[in-house]
Tab-separated table of C-alpha atoms in Angstrom:
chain	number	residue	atom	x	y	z
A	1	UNK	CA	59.705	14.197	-186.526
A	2	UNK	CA	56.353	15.125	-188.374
A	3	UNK	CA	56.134	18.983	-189.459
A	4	UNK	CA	52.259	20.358	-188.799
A	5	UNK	CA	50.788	22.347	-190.615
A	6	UNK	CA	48.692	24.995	-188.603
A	7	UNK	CA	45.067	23.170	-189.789
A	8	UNK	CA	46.220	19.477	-188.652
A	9	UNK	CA	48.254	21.339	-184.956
A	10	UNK	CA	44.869	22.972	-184.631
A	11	UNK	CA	42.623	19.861	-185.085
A	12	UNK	CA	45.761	17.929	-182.677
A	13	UNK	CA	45.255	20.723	-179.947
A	14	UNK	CA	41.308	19.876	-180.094
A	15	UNK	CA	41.994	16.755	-179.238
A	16	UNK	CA	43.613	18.089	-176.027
A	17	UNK	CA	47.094	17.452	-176.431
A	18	UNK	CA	49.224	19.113	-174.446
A	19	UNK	CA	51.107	21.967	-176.215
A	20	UNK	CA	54.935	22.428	-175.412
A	21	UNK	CA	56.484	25.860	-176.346
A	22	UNK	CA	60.568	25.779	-176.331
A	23	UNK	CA	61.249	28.946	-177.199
A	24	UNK	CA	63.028	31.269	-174.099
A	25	UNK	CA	60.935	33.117	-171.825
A	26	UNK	CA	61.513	36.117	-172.872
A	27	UNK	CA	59.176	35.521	-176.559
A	28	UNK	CA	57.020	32.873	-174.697
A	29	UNK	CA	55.569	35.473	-172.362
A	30	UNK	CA	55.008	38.030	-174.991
A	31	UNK	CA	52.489	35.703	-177.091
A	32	UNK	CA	52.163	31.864	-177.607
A	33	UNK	CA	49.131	29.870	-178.263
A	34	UNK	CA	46.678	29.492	-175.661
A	35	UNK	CA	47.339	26.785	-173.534
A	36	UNK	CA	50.917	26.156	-173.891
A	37	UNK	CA	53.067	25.279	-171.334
A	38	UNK	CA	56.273	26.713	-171.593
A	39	UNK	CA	59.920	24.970	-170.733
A	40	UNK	CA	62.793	26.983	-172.528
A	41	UNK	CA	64.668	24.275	-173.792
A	42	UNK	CA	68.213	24.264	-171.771
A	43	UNK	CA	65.409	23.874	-168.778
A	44	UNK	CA	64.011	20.732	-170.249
A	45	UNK	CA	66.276	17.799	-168.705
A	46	UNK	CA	65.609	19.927	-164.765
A	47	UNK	CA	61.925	20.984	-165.198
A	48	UNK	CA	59.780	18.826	-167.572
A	49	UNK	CA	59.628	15.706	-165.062
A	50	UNK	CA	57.655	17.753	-162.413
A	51	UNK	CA	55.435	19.721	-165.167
A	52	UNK	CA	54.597	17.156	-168.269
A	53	UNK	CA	53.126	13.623	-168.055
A	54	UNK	CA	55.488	11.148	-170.076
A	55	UNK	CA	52.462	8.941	-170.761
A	56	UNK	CA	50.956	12.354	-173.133
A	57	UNK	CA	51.498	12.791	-176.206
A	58	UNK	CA	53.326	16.385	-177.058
A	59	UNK	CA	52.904	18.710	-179.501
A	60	UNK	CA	56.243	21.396	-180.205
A	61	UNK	CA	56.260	24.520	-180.779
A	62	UNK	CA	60.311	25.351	-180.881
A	63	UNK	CA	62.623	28.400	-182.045
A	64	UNK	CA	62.814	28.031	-185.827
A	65	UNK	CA	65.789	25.180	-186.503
A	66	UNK	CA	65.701	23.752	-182.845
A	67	UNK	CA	62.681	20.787	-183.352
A	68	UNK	CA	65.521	17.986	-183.759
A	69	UNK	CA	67.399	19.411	-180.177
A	70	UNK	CA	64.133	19.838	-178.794
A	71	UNK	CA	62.693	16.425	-179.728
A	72	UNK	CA	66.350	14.711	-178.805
A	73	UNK	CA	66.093	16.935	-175.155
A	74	UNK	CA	62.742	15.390	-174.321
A	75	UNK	CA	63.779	11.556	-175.529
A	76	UNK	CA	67.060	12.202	-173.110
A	77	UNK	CA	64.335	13.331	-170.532
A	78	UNK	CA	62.245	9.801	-171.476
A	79	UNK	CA	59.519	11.593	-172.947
A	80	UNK	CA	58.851	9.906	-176.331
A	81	UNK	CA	55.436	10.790	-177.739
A	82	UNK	CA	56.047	13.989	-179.394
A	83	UNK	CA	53.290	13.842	-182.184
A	84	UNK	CA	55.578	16.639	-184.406
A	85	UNK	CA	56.033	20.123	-184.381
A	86	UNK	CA	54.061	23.085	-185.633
A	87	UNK	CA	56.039	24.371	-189.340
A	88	UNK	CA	56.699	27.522	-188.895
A	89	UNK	CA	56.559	28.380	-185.361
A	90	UNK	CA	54.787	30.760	-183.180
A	91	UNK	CA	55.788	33.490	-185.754
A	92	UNK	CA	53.386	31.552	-188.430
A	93	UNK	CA	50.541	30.915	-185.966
A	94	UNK	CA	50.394	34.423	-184.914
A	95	UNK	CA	50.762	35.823	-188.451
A	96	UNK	CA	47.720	33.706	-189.792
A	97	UNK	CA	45.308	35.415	-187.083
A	98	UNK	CA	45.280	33.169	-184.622
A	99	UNK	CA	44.297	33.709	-180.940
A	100	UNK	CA	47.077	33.667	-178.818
A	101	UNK	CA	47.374	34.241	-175.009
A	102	UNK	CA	50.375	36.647	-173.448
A	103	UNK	CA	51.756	36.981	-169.850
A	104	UNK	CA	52.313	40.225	-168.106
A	105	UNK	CA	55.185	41.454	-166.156
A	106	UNK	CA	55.334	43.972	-163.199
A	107	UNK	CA	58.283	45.415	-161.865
A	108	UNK	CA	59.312	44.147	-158.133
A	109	UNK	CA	58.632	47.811	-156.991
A	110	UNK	CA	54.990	47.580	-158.102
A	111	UNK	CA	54.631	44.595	-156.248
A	112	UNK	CA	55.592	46.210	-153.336
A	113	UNK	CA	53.451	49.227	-154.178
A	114	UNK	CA	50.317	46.866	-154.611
A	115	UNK	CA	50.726	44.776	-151.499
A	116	UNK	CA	49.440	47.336	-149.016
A	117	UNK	CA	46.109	47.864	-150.964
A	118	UNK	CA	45.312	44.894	-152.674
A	119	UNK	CA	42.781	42.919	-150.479
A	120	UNK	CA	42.530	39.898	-152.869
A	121	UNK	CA	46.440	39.998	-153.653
A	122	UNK	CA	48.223	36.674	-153.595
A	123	UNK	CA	51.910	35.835	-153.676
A	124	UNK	CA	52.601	32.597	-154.903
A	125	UNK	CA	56.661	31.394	-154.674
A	126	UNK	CA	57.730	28.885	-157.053
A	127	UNK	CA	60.948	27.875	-155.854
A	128	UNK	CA	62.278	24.770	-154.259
A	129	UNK	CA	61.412	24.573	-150.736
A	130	UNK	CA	64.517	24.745	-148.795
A	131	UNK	CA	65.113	28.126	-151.434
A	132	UNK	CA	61.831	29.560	-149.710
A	133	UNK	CA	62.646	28.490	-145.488
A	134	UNK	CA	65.752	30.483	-147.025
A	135	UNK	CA	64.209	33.577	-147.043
A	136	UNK	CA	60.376	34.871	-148.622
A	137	UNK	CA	57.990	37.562	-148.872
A	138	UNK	CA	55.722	37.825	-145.984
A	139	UNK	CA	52.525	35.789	-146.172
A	140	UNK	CA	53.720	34.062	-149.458
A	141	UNK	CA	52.965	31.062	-150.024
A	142	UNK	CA	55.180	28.332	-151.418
A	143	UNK	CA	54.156	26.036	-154.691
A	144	UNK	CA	57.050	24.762	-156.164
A	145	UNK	CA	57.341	24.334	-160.080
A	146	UNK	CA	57.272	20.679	-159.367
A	147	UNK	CA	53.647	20.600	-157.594
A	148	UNK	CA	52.300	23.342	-159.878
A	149	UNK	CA	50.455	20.470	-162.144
A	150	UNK	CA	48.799	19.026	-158.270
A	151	UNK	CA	45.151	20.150	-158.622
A	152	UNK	CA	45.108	20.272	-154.497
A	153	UNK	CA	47.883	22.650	-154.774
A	154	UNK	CA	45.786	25.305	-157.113
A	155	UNK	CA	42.075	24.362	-156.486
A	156	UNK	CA	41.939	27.028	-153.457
A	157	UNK	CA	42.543	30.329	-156.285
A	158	UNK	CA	39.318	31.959	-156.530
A	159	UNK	CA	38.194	34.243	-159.991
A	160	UNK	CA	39.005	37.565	-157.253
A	161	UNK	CA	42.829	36.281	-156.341
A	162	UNK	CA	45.238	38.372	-157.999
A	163	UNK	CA	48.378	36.355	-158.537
A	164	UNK	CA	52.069	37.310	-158.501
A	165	UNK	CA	54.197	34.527	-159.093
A	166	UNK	CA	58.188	34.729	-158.635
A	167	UNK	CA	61.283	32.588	-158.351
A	168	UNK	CA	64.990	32.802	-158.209
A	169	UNK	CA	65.359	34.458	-161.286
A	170	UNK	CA	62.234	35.131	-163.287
A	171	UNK	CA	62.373	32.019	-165.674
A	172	UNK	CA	60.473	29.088	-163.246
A	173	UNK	CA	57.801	31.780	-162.195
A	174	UNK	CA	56.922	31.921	-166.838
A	175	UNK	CA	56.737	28.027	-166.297
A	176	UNK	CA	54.461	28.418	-163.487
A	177	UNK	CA	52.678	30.779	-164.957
A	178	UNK	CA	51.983	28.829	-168.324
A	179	UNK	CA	50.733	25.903	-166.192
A	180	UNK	CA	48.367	27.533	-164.443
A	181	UNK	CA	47.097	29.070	-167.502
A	182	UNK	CA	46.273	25.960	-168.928
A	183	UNK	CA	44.869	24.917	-166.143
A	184	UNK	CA	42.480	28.048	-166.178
A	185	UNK	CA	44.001	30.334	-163.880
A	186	UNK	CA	44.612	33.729	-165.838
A	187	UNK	CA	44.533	36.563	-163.110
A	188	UNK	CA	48.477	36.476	-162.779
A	189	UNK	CA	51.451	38.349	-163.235
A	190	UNK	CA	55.011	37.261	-163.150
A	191	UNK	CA	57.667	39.436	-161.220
A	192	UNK	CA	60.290	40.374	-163.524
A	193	UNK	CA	63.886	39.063	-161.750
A	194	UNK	CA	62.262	37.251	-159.244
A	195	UNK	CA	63.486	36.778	-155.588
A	196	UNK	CA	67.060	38.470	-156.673
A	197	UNK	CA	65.027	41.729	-157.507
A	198	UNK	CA	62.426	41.568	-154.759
A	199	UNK	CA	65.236	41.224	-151.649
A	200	UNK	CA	66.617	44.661	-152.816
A	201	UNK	CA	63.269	45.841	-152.347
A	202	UNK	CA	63.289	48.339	-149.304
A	203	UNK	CA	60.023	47.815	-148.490
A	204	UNK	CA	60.407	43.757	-148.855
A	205	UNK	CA	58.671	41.880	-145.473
A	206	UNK	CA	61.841	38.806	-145.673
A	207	UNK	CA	60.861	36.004	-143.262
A	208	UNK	CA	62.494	32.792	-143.035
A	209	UNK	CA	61.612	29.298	-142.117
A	210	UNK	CA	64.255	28.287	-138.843
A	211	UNK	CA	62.228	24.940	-138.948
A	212	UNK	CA	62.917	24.019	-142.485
A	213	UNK	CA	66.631	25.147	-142.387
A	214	UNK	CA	67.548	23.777	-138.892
């Protein structure tokens, strides 16, 4: 696999090809480089079909010593046009001045605080839908990971909508997140532990979807 240096990823990325950031959620969400969508790369083989195009082309951005895993992960996953990866990492992109983009976290007990006064507040669930008829927040509303790339599915988030995204667990919600971002959406927030941390919420509104489960 071809090593970039930061001048020929940068003139790549110009050229519109879709970044892919490896690394875990945890250092994806405090900096990568704008644009990037983020699969941590155990999550590659479940989540990539229903968030990159095969027919792309890919540049990597990996943890430092995983590009040959990474680029054997997305050929297992039949996704074969990786173009190389960026020497150096995230690490060296950020060092060399760089923009880079960031995502924030809030705390499920903000969320809870914010929903009573938040007029343009919008609670976006991630997870699969039989997870969601399982039990939600009240008035969420369900995009899973897998639809996040439909343009139908995010062309009715206005500039005002402030997004909180969650899932099971806090690492699909980052994905989400990164997609959206790319896709121009910025006015979001992930919440940290997803739906495990929001049901021990006191104040959580749980509905569930008899329809869907019956």
């Amino acid at each position: 696999m071809k090593k970039l240096q930061i001048e020929e990823f940068s003139k790549l990325v110009k050229q519109e090809m879709d970044i892919l950031d490896t690394r875990p959620v945890e250092e994806f969400k405090a900096g990568f480089i704008p644009s990037s969508i983020n699969i941590p790369l155990k999550g590659i083989k479940d989540w990539a079909p229903g968030v990159l195009k095969k027919q792309e082309p890919l540049l990597l951005v990996t943890e430092p010593g995983k590009e040959e895993e990474t680029e054997a992960a997305l050929k297992a996953a039949s996704y074969n046009k990786v173009e190389g990866f960026l020497e150096g990492g995230f690490e060296k992109w950020k060092a060399e001045g760089n923009r880079i983009d960031m995502i924030i976290d809030v705390e499920s007990d903000e969320l809870m605080m914010d929903i009573p006064f938040d007029d343009n507040l919008v609670i976006v669930d991630v997870r699969k839908p039989i997870e969601f008829a399982e039990g939600h927040l009240r008035d969420a509303m369900n995009i899973p990971l897998n639809e996040m790339n439909d343009p139908l599915k995010i062309s009715g988030f206005g500039e005002s909508d402030n997004l909180y995204l969650y899932c099971g667990g806090g690492t699909r919600s980052v994905v989400a997140a990164s997609v959206l971002k790319k896709h121009g959406v910025h006015n979001l927030r992930n919440i940290v532990g997803g739906w495990r941390k929001i049901k021990e919420e006191p104040k959580a509104e749980i509905v569930k979807e008899p329809d869907v489960l019956n």
